[in-house]
Short mmCIF file of C-alpha atoms (C1' of nucleotides) in Angstrom, two decimals:
data_model
loop_
_atom_site.label_atom_id
_atom_site.label_comp_id
_atom_site.label_asym_id
_atom_site.label_seq_id
_atom_site.Cartn_x
_atom_site.Cartn_y
_atom_site.Cartn_z
CA MET X 1 41.44 -41.69 18.41
CA ASP X 2 37.96 -42.11 19.68
CA GLU X 3 37.44 -44.92 22.10
CA LYS X 4 33.75 -45.54 22.21
CA VAL X 5 34.60 -48.75 24.05
CA ALA X 6 31.64 -50.92 23.24
CA GLU X 7 30.77 -53.72 25.62
CA ARG X 8 32.96 -53.03 28.59
CA HIS X 9 33.36 -56.59 29.78
CA SER X 10 33.85 -58.41 26.50
CA PRO X 11 37.28 -59.66 25.43
CA LEU X 12 39.67 -56.95 24.40
CA ASN X 13 40.04 -58.05 20.78
CA GLN X 14 36.26 -57.87 20.35
CA ARG X 15 36.17 -54.42 21.89
CA ILE X 16 38.83 -53.25 19.48
CA ARG X 17 36.86 -54.67 16.56
CA ALA X 18 33.63 -53.11 17.77
CA ASP X 19 35.23 -49.72 18.31
CA ILE X 20 36.67 -49.63 14.82
CA GLU X 21 33.43 -50.87 13.27
CA LEU X 22 31.55 -48.14 15.05
CA ASN X 23 33.88 -45.47 13.73
CA ILE X 24 33.43 -46.77 10.20
CA LEU X 25 29.70 -47.44 10.22
CA SER X 26 28.97 -44.11 11.85
CA GLY X 27 30.75 -42.39 9.01
CA LYS X 28 33.38 -40.84 11.21
CA TRP X 29 36.08 -42.81 9.42
CA PRO X 30 35.19 -42.59 5.73
CA PRO X 31 36.44 -44.93 3.00
CA GLY X 32 40.14 -44.39 2.44
CA PHE X 33 40.72 -43.21 6.01
CA ARG X 34 43.90 -44.61 7.51
CA ILE X 35 43.16 -46.25 10.81
CA PRO X 36 45.87 -46.32 13.50
CA PHE X 37 48.83 -48.64 13.01
CA GLU X 38 48.96 -51.86 14.97
CA ARG X 39 51.70 -50.46 17.18
CA GLU X 40 49.62 -47.37 17.88
CA LEU X 41 46.60 -49.47 18.81
CA MET X 42 48.84 -51.47 21.16
CA ASP X 43 49.53 -48.26 23.08
CA ILE X 44 45.94 -47.05 22.92
CA TYR X 45 44.53 -50.28 24.34
CA GLY X 46 47.60 -51.25 26.34
CA CYS X 47 47.81 -54.72 24.89
CA SER X 48 50.09 -56.88 22.81
CA ARG X 49 50.33 -56.70 19.05
CA MET X 50 48.85 -60.17 18.63
CA THR X 51 45.60 -58.99 20.18
CA VAL X 52 45.41 -55.96 17.91
CA HIS X 53 46.42 -57.98 14.89
CA ASN X 54 43.71 -60.58 15.40
CA ALA X 55 41.10 -57.87 15.70
CA LEU X 56 42.22 -56.20 12.47
CA SER X 57 42.52 -59.49 10.59
CA ARG X 58 38.88 -60.25 11.21
CA LEU X 59 37.89 -56.82 9.99
CA VAL X 60 39.73 -57.66 6.78
CA GLU X 61 37.76 -60.89 6.46
CA SER X 62 34.51 -59.05 6.87
CA GLY X 63 35.56 -56.66 4.11
CA LEU X 64 35.46 -53.55 6.23
CA ILE X 65 39.13 -52.63 5.96
CA GLU X 66 42.08 -53.29 3.68
CA ARG X 67 45.66 -53.52 4.83
CA ARG X 68 48.83 -52.78 2.95
CA ARG X 69 52.30 -53.40 4.22
CA ARG X 70 54.27 -50.33 4.99
CA LEU X 71 51.26 -48.06 4.39
CA GLY X 72 48.84 -49.15 7.07
CA SER X 73 45.20 -50.14 7.30
CA PHE X 74 42.46 -48.29 5.46
CA VAL X 75 38.69 -48.22 5.51
CA ALA X 76 37.57 -50.09 2.38
CA TYR X 77 35.49 -48.61 -0.41
CA PRO X 78 32.18 -50.43 -0.55
CA GLY X 79 31.52 -51.15 -4.19
CA THR X 80 28.40 -53.21 -3.85
CA HIS X 81 25.78 -54.16 -1.42
CA ALA X 82 25.96 -57.76 -0.39
CA THR X 83 23.56 -59.90 1.53
CA VAL X 84 23.62 -63.29 3.11
CA LEU X 85 20.53 -65.25 2.19
CA LYS X 86 19.55 -68.35 4.05
CA LEU X 87 17.81 -70.85 1.82
CA PRO X 88 16.39 -73.40 4.22
CA ASP X 89 15.25 -76.87 3.34
CA VAL X 90 11.63 -76.60 2.22
CA LYS X 91 10.45 -79.20 4.70
CA ALA X 92 12.22 -77.51 7.59
CA GLU X 93 10.83 -74.17 6.54
CA ILE X 94 7.25 -75.43 6.53
CA VAL X 95 7.58 -77.29 9.80
CA SER X 96 9.16 -74.32 11.54
CA SER X 97 6.25 -72.12 10.50
CA GLN X 98 3.91 -74.40 12.47
CA LYS X 99 2.29 -75.92 9.41
CA SER X 100 1.88 -79.55 8.52
CA TYR X 101 4.26 -80.76 5.86
CA GLY X 102 3.13 -82.80 2.90
CA TYR X 103 5.12 -84.38 0.11
CA GLU X 104 4.09 -85.89 -3.21
CA LEU X 105 6.37 -87.55 -5.69
CA LEU X 106 5.20 -86.67 -9.19
CA THR X 107 7.68 -88.35 -11.52
CA LEU X 108 10.88 -90.31 -11.14
CA ASN X 109 13.11 -91.37 -14.01
CA ARG X 110 16.49 -92.96 -14.17
CA ARG X 111 18.21 -92.24 -17.46
CA VAL X 112 21.43 -91.43 -19.21
CA ALA X 113 21.79 -87.65 -19.06
CA ASN X 114 20.30 -86.00 -22.10
CA LYS X 115 21.43 -82.65 -23.42
CA ASP X 116 19.22 -80.64 -21.07
CA ASP X 117 20.33 -82.69 -18.08
CA SER X 118 23.99 -82.11 -18.94
CA THR X 119 23.41 -78.39 -19.22
CA ARG X 120 21.76 -78.32 -15.82
CA LEU X 121 24.56 -80.33 -14.25
CA GLY X 122 27.17 -78.28 -16.06
CA GLU X 123 28.95 -81.43 -17.16
CA ALA X 124 29.57 -82.69 -20.63
CA THR X 125 29.88 -86.34 -19.67
CA ARG X 126 26.97 -88.68 -20.26
CA THR X 127 26.44 -89.91 -16.75
CA THR X 128 23.38 -91.61 -15.39
CA VAL X 129 20.97 -89.38 -13.53
CA ILE X 130 17.90 -89.76 -11.39
CA ALA X 131 15.35 -87.13 -12.40
CA ILE X 132 12.68 -86.34 -9.84
CA THR X 133 9.79 -83.94 -9.87
CA CYS X 134 7.81 -83.51 -6.69
CA ARG X 135 5.58 -81.20 -4.79
CA HIS X 136 5.78 -79.84 -1.26
CA LEU X 137 2.60 -78.90 0.58
CA ALA X 138 1.99 -76.75 3.65
CA ASP X 139 -1.24 -77.57 5.48
CA GLY X 140 -2.32 -79.41 2.36
CA VAL X 141 -1.83 -76.39 0.09
CA PRO X 142 0.79 -76.60 -2.68
CA PHE X 143 3.87 -74.74 -1.50
CA ALA X 144 6.67 -75.54 -3.91
CA PHE X 145 7.31 -77.49 -7.07
CA GLU X 146 10.70 -79.16 -7.21
CA ASP X 147 12.54 -80.52 -10.22
CA ARG X 148 15.75 -82.30 -9.30
CA LEU X 149 18.57 -84.16 -10.96
CA ILE X 150 20.87 -86.41 -8.97
CA ASN X 151 24.17 -87.51 -10.44
CA VAL X 152 24.25 -91.23 -9.74
CA ALA X 153 27.98 -91.47 -10.28
CA SER X 154 28.52 -89.02 -7.40
CA VAL X 155 25.69 -90.19 -5.17
CA PRO X 156 25.29 -93.93 -5.73
CA GLU X 157 23.34 -94.33 -2.48
CA ALA X 158 20.48 -92.40 -4.10
CA SER X 159 19.70 -95.48 -6.18
CA ILE X 160 18.27 -97.37 -3.25
CA VAL X 161 16.30 -94.56 -1.62
CA ASP X 162 12.52 -94.67 -1.73
CA PHE X 163 11.71 -91.19 -2.98
CA THR X 164 7.99 -91.91 -2.97
CA THR X 165 7.98 -91.07 0.72
CA THR X 166 11.28 -89.25 1.29
CA PRO X 167 11.73 -85.75 -0.13
CA PRO X 168 15.01 -85.74 -2.07
CA SER X 169 16.12 -82.40 -0.61
CA SER X 170 15.78 -83.63 2.94
CA TRP X 171 17.46 -86.93 2.16
CA LEU X 172 20.40 -85.23 0.49
CA LEU X 173 20.80 -82.74 3.33
CA MET X 174 20.91 -85.60 5.85
CA HIS X 175 23.15 -87.93 3.86
CA ILE X 176 25.33 -85.64 1.79
CA PRO X 177 25.80 -82.68 4.09
CA TRP X 178 28.29 -79.88 3.72
CA THR X 179 28.52 -79.59 0.00
CA GLU X 180 29.59 -76.50 -1.82
CA SER X 181 26.82 -74.87 -3.74
CA ASP X 182 25.98 -72.07 -6.08
CA HIS X 183 22.59 -70.50 -6.48
CA ARG X 184 20.54 -68.60 -8.98
CA ILE X 185 17.41 -66.71 -8.04
CA SER X 186 15.01 -65.61 -10.74
CA CYS X 187 11.34 -65.39 -11.52
CA ILE X 188 9.06 -66.66 -14.23
CA ASP X 189 5.46 -66.58 -15.30
CA ALA X 190 3.99 -69.94 -14.41
CA ASP X 191 3.28 -72.05 -17.47
CA ALA X 192 0.27 -74.34 -17.65
CA ASP X 193 1.95 -77.29 -15.93
CA GLN X 194 3.54 -75.26 -13.19
CA ALA X 195 0.33 -73.37 -12.56
CA ARG X 196 -1.65 -76.61 -12.28
CA ILE X 197 0.84 -78.20 -9.91
CA LEU X 198 1.03 -75.13 -7.68
CA GLY X 199 -2.71 -74.46 -7.91
CA LEU X 200 -2.24 -70.99 -9.37
CA PRO X 201 -3.63 -69.09 -12.32
CA GLU X 202 -1.44 -69.51 -15.37
CA GLY X 203 0.96 -66.60 -15.76
CA THR X 204 1.33 -65.91 -12.03
CA ALA X 205 4.76 -64.59 -11.12
CA CYS X 206 6.75 -67.34 -9.42
CA LEU X 207 10.03 -67.23 -7.55
CA VAL X 208 12.63 -69.72 -8.75
CA ILE X 209 15.62 -70.96 -6.78
CA GLU X 210 18.15 -73.08 -8.61
CA ARG X 211 21.00 -74.75 -6.80
CA ARG X 212 23.90 -76.88 -7.86
CA THR X 213 25.74 -78.77 -5.16
CA LYS X 214 29.25 -80.02 -5.57
CA ARG X 215 31.71 -82.08 -3.61
CA ASN X 216 35.38 -82.14 -4.50
CA GLY X 217 34.47 -80.24 -7.64
CA GLN X 218 32.11 -82.97 -8.79
CA ILE X 219 28.48 -82.04 -9.26
CA MET X 220 26.18 -84.11 -7.14
CA SER X 221 22.78 -82.60 -7.74
CA GLN X 222 20.93 -79.78 -9.38
CA VAL X 223 17.54 -78.58 -8.26
CA ARG X 224 14.98 -76.02 -9.36
CA GLN X 225 12.35 -75.05 -6.84
CA ILE X 226 9.38 -72.91 -7.83
CA PHE X 227 7.28 -70.95 -5.34
CA ASP X 228 4.16 -68.84 -5.53
CA GLY X 229 5.63 -65.35 -5.86
CA ARG X 230 2.69 -63.75 -4.10
CA LYS X 231 3.38 -65.67 -0.91
CA HIS X 232 7.09 -66.32 -0.93
CA SER X 233 10.04 -63.99 -0.60
CA LEU X 234 13.65 -64.22 0.51
CA GLN X 235 15.12 -62.06 3.19
CA GLY X 236 18.70 -61.43 4.12
CA THR X 237 20.69 -59.19 6.32
CA TYR X 238 24.15 -57.93 5.89
CA ALA X 239 25.60 -58.03 9.33
CA LEU X 240 29.26 -57.32 9.56
CA SER X 241 31.13 -59.29 12.16
CA ASN X 242 28.93 -61.04 14.65
CA ILE X 243 30.28 -59.65 17.88
CA MET C 1 44.28 -88.09 11.09
CA ASP C 2 44.43 -87.50 7.41
CA GLU C 3 46.77 -84.79 6.34
CA LYS C 4 45.82 -83.91 2.81
CA VAL C 5 48.03 -80.86 3.27
CA ALA C 6 46.58 -78.43 0.79
CA GLU C 7 48.81 -75.70 -0.56
CA ARG C 8 52.20 -76.70 0.62
CA HIS C 9 53.74 -73.26 0.80
CA SER C 10 50.91 -71.31 2.36
CA PRO C 11 50.97 -70.26 6.01
CA LEU C 12 50.50 -73.06 8.45
CA ASN C 13 47.24 -71.80 9.92
CA GLN C 14 45.71 -71.69 6.44
CA ARG C 15 46.91 -75.21 5.72
CA ILE C 16 45.31 -76.43 8.91
CA ARG C 17 42.06 -74.73 7.97
CA ALA C 18 42.15 -76.11 4.43
CA ASP C 19 42.90 -79.63 5.62
CA ILE C 20 39.97 -79.64 8.03
CA GLU C 21 37.66 -78.11 5.43
CA LEU C 22 38.63 -80.80 2.99
CA ASN C 23 37.86 -83.55 5.46
CA ILE C 24 34.44 -82.05 6.10
CA LEU C 25 33.48 -81.16 2.54
CA SER C 26 34.61 -84.53 1.25
CA GLY C 27 32.26 -86.18 3.69
CA LYS C 28 35.01 -88.02 5.52
CA TRP C 29 34.21 -86.13 8.71
CA PRO C 30 30.41 -86.08 8.95
CA PRO C 31 28.34 -83.70 11.07
CA GLY C 32 28.84 -84.46 14.73
CA PHE C 33 32.34 -85.86 14.17
CA ARG C 34 34.76 -84.74 16.84
CA ILE C 35 37.82 -83.25 15.22
CA PRO C 36 41.16 -83.51 17.02
CA PHE C 37 41.73 -81.39 20.11
CA GLU C 38 43.87 -78.30 19.83
CA ARG C 39 46.67 -80.03 21.71
CA GLU C 40 46.50 -82.99 19.33
CA LEU C 41 46.66 -80.72 16.31
CA MET C 42 49.70 -79.02 17.87
CA ASP C 43 51.50 -82.36 17.77
CA ILE C 44 50.21 -83.30 14.32
CA TYR C 45 51.38 -80.06 12.75
CA GLY C 46 54.24 -79.43 15.13
CA CYS C 47 53.18 -75.90 15.96
CA SER C 48 52.01 -73.82 18.88
CA ARG C 49 48.48 -73.81 20.21
CA MET C 50 47.91 -70.22 19.09
CA THR C 51 48.35 -71.25 15.48
CA VAL C 52 45.92 -74.12 15.80
CA HIS C 53 43.49 -72.02 17.76
CA ASN C 54 43.37 -69.26 15.16
CA ALA C 55 42.68 -71.79 12.42
CA LEU C 56 39.83 -73.35 14.36
CA SER C 57 38.37 -70.00 15.38
CA ARG C 58 37.96 -69.02 11.76
CA LEU C 59 36.26 -72.31 10.99
CA VAL C 60 33.79 -71.43 13.73
CA GLU C 61 33.15 -68.06 12.12
CA SER C 62 32.46 -69.70 8.79
CA GLY C 63 29.95 -71.97 10.49
CA LEU C 64 31.69 -75.20 9.60
CA ILE C 65 32.47 -76.35 13.15
CA GLU C 66 31.22 -75.77 16.67
CA ARG C 67 33.36 -75.85 19.77
CA ARG C 68 32.43 -76.71 23.32
CA ARG C 69 34.71 -76.42 26.28
CA ARG C 70 35.79 -79.67 27.79
CA LEU C 71 34.16 -81.68 24.97
CA GLY C 72 36.09 -80.57 21.93
CA SER C 73 35.33 -79.33 18.42
CA PHE C 74 32.67 -80.87 16.25
CA VAL C 75 31.61 -80.71 12.63
CA ALA C 76 28.43 -78.62 12.59
CA TYR C 77 25.07 -79.81 11.32
CA PRO C 78 24.15 -77.75 8.27
CA GLY C 79 20.56 -76.76 8.75
CA THR C 80 20.24 -74.57 5.72
CA HIS C 81 21.95 -73.66 2.55
CA ALA C 82 23.24 -70.13 2.56
CA THR C 83 24.44 -67.96 -0.23
CA VAL C 84 26.18 -64.65 -0.50
CA LEU C 85 24.49 -62.46 -3.07
CA LYS C 86 26.16 -59.40 -4.42
CA LEU C 87 23.66 -56.72 -5.26
CA PRO C 88 25.64 -54.20 -7.26
CA ASP C 89 24.65 -50.64 -7.91
CA VAL C 90 22.44 -50.65 -10.99
CA LYS C 91 24.57 -48.09 -12.79
CA ALA C 92 27.76 -50.02 -12.11
CA GLU C 93 26.11 -53.22 -13.24
CA ILE C 94 25.07 -51.74 -16.58
CA VAL C 95 28.37 -50.05 -17.22
CA SER C 96 30.33 -53.19 -16.40
CA SER C 97 28.30 -55.15 -18.94
CA GLN C 98 29.57 -52.85 -21.68
CA LYS C 99 26.25 -51.07 -22.17
CA SER C 100 25.53 -47.38 -22.11
CA TYR C 101 23.83 -46.20 -18.95
CA GLY C 102 20.80 -43.96 -18.99
CA TYR C 103 18.89 -42.38 -16.13
CA GLU C 104 15.51 -40.68 -15.99
CA LEU C 105 13.98 -39.03 -12.97
CA LEU C 106 10.25 -39.69 -13.01
CA THR C 107 8.92 -38.05 -9.85
CA LEU C 108 10.41 -36.31 -6.84
CA ASN C 109 8.46 -35.27 -3.77
CA ARG C 110 9.46 -33.89 -0.43
CA ARG C 111 6.85 -34.56 2.19
CA VAL C 112 6.13 -35.51 5.77
CA ALA C 113 6.13 -39.31 5.89
CA ASN C 114 2.67 -40.72 5.36
CA LYS C 115 1.54 -44.07 6.66
CA ASP C 116 2.96 -46.04 3.73
CA ASP C 117 6.27 -44.21 3.94
CA SER C 118 6.57 -44.98 7.64
CA THR C 119 5.88 -48.65 7.00
CA ARG C 120 8.56 -48.78 4.37
CA LEU C 121 11.06 -47.04 6.62
CA GLY C 122 10.04 -49.17 9.57
CA GLU C 123 9.74 -46.09 11.75
CA ALA C 124 6.71 -44.71 13.49
CA THR C 125 7.98 -41.16 13.68
CA ARG C 126 6.69 -38.59 11.23
CA THR C 127 9.92 -37.49 9.68
CA THR C 128 10.38 -35.65 6.42
CA VAL C 129 11.24 -37.80 3.44
CA ILE C 130 12.32 -37.31 -0.12
CA ALA C 131 10.40 -39.71 -2.36
CA ILE C 132 11.94 -40.45 -5.73
CA THR C 133 10.87 -42.65 -8.59
CA CYS C 134 13.23 -43.10 -11.48
CA ARG C 135 14.18 -45.37 -14.31
CA HIS C 136 17.50 -46.89 -15.28
CA LEU C 137 18.19 -47.72 -18.93
CA ALA C 138 20.76 -49.97 -20.58
CA ASP C 139 21.53 -49.03 -24.18
CA GLY C 140 18.35 -46.99 -24.14
CA VAL C 141 16.17 -49.91 -23.09
CA PRO C 142 14.38 -49.75 -19.73
CA PHE C 143 16.35 -51.85 -17.26
CA ALA C 144 15.00 -51.11 -13.80
CA PHE C 145 12.33 -49.06 -12.12
CA GLU C 146 13.36 -47.61 -8.79
CA ASP C 147 11.18 -46.23 -6.03
CA ARG C 148 13.16 -44.70 -3.19
CA LEU C 149 12.58 -42.95 0.10
CA ILE C 150 15.32 -40.96 1.75
CA ASN C 151 15.03 -40.01 5.42
CA VAL C 152 15.96 -36.34 5.45
CA ALA C 153 16.62 -36.34 9.17
CA SER C 154 19.35 -38.95 8.67
CA VAL C 155 20.68 -37.70 5.36
CA PRO C 156 20.26 -33.92 5.31
CA GLU C 157 22.77 -33.55 2.47
CA ALA C 158 20.24 -35.18 0.17
CA SER C 159 18.22 -31.97 0.22
CA ILE C 160 20.69 -30.13 -1.96
CA VAL C 161 21.44 -32.88 -4.48
CA ASP C 162 20.16 -32.52 -8.02
CA PHE C 163 18.49 -35.87 -8.57
CA THR C 164 17.37 -34.91 -12.06
CA THR C 165 20.80 -35.93 -13.29
CA THR C 166 22.27 -37.98 -10.44
CA PRO C 167 20.82 -41.44 -9.73
CA PRO C 168 20.01 -41.57 -6.01
CA SER C 169 21.52 -45.03 -5.57
CA SER C 170 24.87 -43.96 -6.94
CA TRP C 171 24.89 -40.75 -4.94
CA LEU C 172 24.07 -42.55 -1.71
CA LEU C 173 26.70 -45.21 -2.32
CA MET C 174 29.36 -42.56 -2.82
CA HIS C 175 28.33 -40.21 -0.04
CA ILE C 176 26.82 -42.42 2.63
CA PRO C 177 29.02 -45.47 2.48
CA TRP C 178 29.20 -48.35 4.91
CA THR C 179 25.70 -48.51 6.12
CA GLU C 180 24.13 -51.63 7.42
CA SER C 181 21.39 -53.02 5.24
CA ASP C 182 18.75 -55.67 5.01
CA HIS C 183 17.22 -57.02 1.86
CA ARG C 184 14.09 -58.68 0.59
CA ILE C 185 13.88 -60.40 -2.75
CA SER C 186 10.52 -61.23 -4.21
CA CYS C 187 8.61 -61.20 -7.44
CA ILE C 188 5.41 -59.66 -8.69
CA ASP C 189 3.26 -59.49 -11.77
CA ALA C 190 3.86 -56.07 -13.30
CA ASP C 191 0.87 -53.79 -12.88
CA ALA C 192 -0.11 -51.30 -15.58
CA ASP C 193 2.23 -48.54 -14.40
CA GLN C 194 5.22 -50.80 -13.85
CA ALA C 195 4.67 -52.50 -17.20
CA ARG C 196 4.52 -49.16 -18.99
CA ILE C 197 7.65 -47.84 -17.32
CA LEU C 198 9.63 -51.02 -17.99
CA GLY C 199 8.21 -51.44 -21.49
CA LEU C 200 6.74 -54.86 -20.73
CA PRO C 201 3.37 -56.52 -21.23
CA GLU C 202 1.21 -56.11 -18.16
CA GLY C 203 1.41 -59.15 -15.88
CA THR C 204 5.01 -60.03 -16.75
CA ALA C 205 6.87 -61.60 -13.83
CA CYS C 206 9.28 -59.06 -12.37
CA LEU C 207 12.08 -59.45 -9.86
CA VAL C 208 11.91 -57.08 -6.91
CA ILE C 209 14.78 -56.12 -4.65
CA GLU C 210 13.98 -54.08 -1.57
CA ARG C 211 16.67 -52.68 0.64
CA ARG C 212 16.70 -50.66 3.82
CA THR C 213 19.96 -49.05 4.81
CA LYS C 214 20.71 -47.98 8.35
CA ARG C 215 23.45 -46.20 10.21
CA ASN C 216 23.75 -46.46 13.96
CA GLY C 217 20.37 -48.16 13.90
CA GLN C 218 18.74 -45.17 12.23
CA ILE C 219 17.10 -45.79 8.87
CA MET C 220 18.57 -43.69 6.12
CA SER C 221 16.85 -44.92 3.01
CA GLN C 222 14.52 -47.54 1.62
CA VAL C 223 14.46 -48.57 -2.00
CA ARG C 224 12.46 -50.91 -4.19
CA GLN C 225 13.98 -51.83 -7.54
CA ILE C 226 11.96 -53.74 -10.13
CA PHE C 227 13.54 -55.67 -13.01
CA ASP C 228 12.24 -57.58 -15.99
CA GLY C 229 12.19 -61.12 -14.62
CA ARG C 230 12.81 -62.62 -18.06
CA LYS C 231 16.17 -60.90 -18.33
CA HIS C 232 17.38 -60.48 -14.78
CA SER C 233 18.46 -63.00 -12.20
CA LEU C 234 20.66 -63.03 -9.12
CA GLN C 235 23.51 -65.40 -8.64
CA GLY C 236 25.49 -66.29 -5.59
CA THR C 237 28.07 -68.74 -4.48
CA TYR C 238 28.65 -70.13 -1.09
CA ALA C 239 32.36 -70.23 -0.68
CA LEU C 240 33.54 -71.25 2.72
CA SER C 241 36.67 -69.56 3.92
CA ASN C 242 38.55 -67.69 1.25
CA ILE C 243 41.90 -69.37 1.46
"C1'" DA Z 1 38.49 -82.20 39.88
"C1'" DA Z 2 40.15 -82.28 35.43
"C1'" DG Z 3 40.49 -81.04 30.81
"C1'" DT Z 4 38.77 -78.46 27.22
"C1'" DG Z 5 38.67 -74.08 24.74
"C1'" DG Z 6 39.19 -68.57 25.30
"C1'" DT Z 7 42.20 -65.09 25.79
"C1'" DC Z 8 46.43 -62.77 26.18
"C1'" DT Z 9 51.61 -61.78 26.41
"C1'" DA Z 10 56.25 -60.39 25.00
"C1'" DG Z 11 58.89 -61.46 22.36
"C1'" DA Z 12 60.76 -63.16 17.34
"C1'" DC Z 13 61.71 -63.39 12.37
"C1'" DC Z 14 60.06 -62.75 7.80
"C1'" DA Z 15 57.80 -60.65 3.46
"C1'" DC Z 16 56.50 -57.02 1.13
"C1'" DG Z 17 56.65 -52.68 -0.87
"C1'" DA Z 18 57.19 -47.62 -0.81
"C1'" DC Z 19 61.01 -44.72 -0.75
"C1'" DT H 1 66.52 -49.15 3.36
"C1'" DC H 2 63.17 -49.40 6.65
"C1'" DG H 3 58.57 -49.52 8.53
"C1'" DT H 4 54.56 -51.83 7.95
"C1'" DG H 5 51.79 -56.00 8.36
"C1'" DG H 6 52.06 -61.56 8.37
"C1'" DT H 7 53.13 -65.28 10.92
"C1'" DC H 8 54.58 -67.90 14.71
"C1'" DT H 9 56.25 -69.26 19.51
"C1'" DA H 10 56.16 -70.93 24.29
"C1'" DG H 11 54.51 -69.94 27.61
"C1'" DA H 12 50.42 -68.16 31.01
"C1'" DC H 13 45.97 -67.72 33.40
"C1'" DC H 14 41.10 -68.05 33.17
"C1'" DA H 15 36.20 -69.83 32.22
"C1'" DC H 16 33.40 -73.21 31.54
"C1'" DT H 17 31.42 -77.73 31.78
"C1'" DT H 18 31.30 -82.28 32.29
"C1'" DC H 19 32.69 -85.87 35.28
#
DNA sequence: AAGTGGTCTAGACCACGAC
DNA sequence: TCGTGGTCTAGACCACTTC
């Protein structure tokens, strides 16, 4: 086998991973190619099986190889492109781009979930929700329009928060961290309201990010954020393992 | 510590991972919380340090915890939401939704990269490129407009492919697998050409996916795909470790 | 100096699945 | 049946960083 031996002084298991990645990404080992057995790699690198096994296991996690007992390890067939998108908190995003952050609460209602609310939360039960619409500004210019529902049953503390000064996204991130979430990214033509709030001509293409956050399977919040499509885009890289 | 002991009959290292995940996602262990030392977890689970260490290492990879020598392991502070988006091949996406797939080559040029081409490829060198525009149809209805550049220096085989019948995305996926890629997702108002090709009113909000694929750091191809924003959206879930 | 995590070893037994 | 990967052990030494 080819030992390109990346990064001479890094730990052995990382070198093994990097070597195999290189062979796959360079096209030398095509999809379906059987890579050496663990016991062969032990001899090649002069190390124990545990070291080899850990390296290969992480390649499985990253989706680069598949392993089958008795048959060996094979370069996987990539069916799709995938990308990891980071969707930062709007406030953090504005601040980190050296602009001043502004926040305006537009509406706040506390109500029993209506039909639309239940659809957004993905729950049939008639819970109480806090419905918030607000606007984020960067250097005084409208940056994003946010429309959020908070499930009061799941996040009772939200009842006593003063959302006239605290952006709900930032508060939730600080107080209800590490939730599971699913996202939907789409685009729309701004309607009259949205255009007015974002200071755009009606019909401008806008980027929409919707997110539902859950904890223990229970939905805590749903949010729809709308951005000026001419100024905002999302970028992601697909890096394999981060050696 | 709390042993919620998920999945009784799964391997021990996965149970350890799942237990710690549960404590973090449920909010019981907030960001900054110091989780038990490896040697404590050995006692708690009655296993060797290697088993504990492997479990914790994978939690580091998933971004859920951070570890510092001498101090211990801590629940990480989530700065951003992240999502894994799958961006399937357009043909595969249409076929899997039970619709008939159609493909039309619109233009094909082979030329020395001009200024715009070089920008798109992110390379200053004046290489030869194949520039393709084409249209994907689902059940005969325009589905996506694709504008692609292929770097001939990196993908010489592309010179002899008949792109009048073969969609370039599908060919590249089959023949140049396992490239690295980066993506950009944005939206635009369809201009006259785009509207005509997609069969939409001019000015309709459209979703745009741009992708550059590399191999060994060398750019192989750049593509811009445009979809009807009213019908197309991207969805992603953030699953932590896949236990 | 002391204690944490980082890495590795040389074994072991088991589970699965092709044959 | 038998060879592969899956899991685990009971050690070991090292690197780093705070004390």
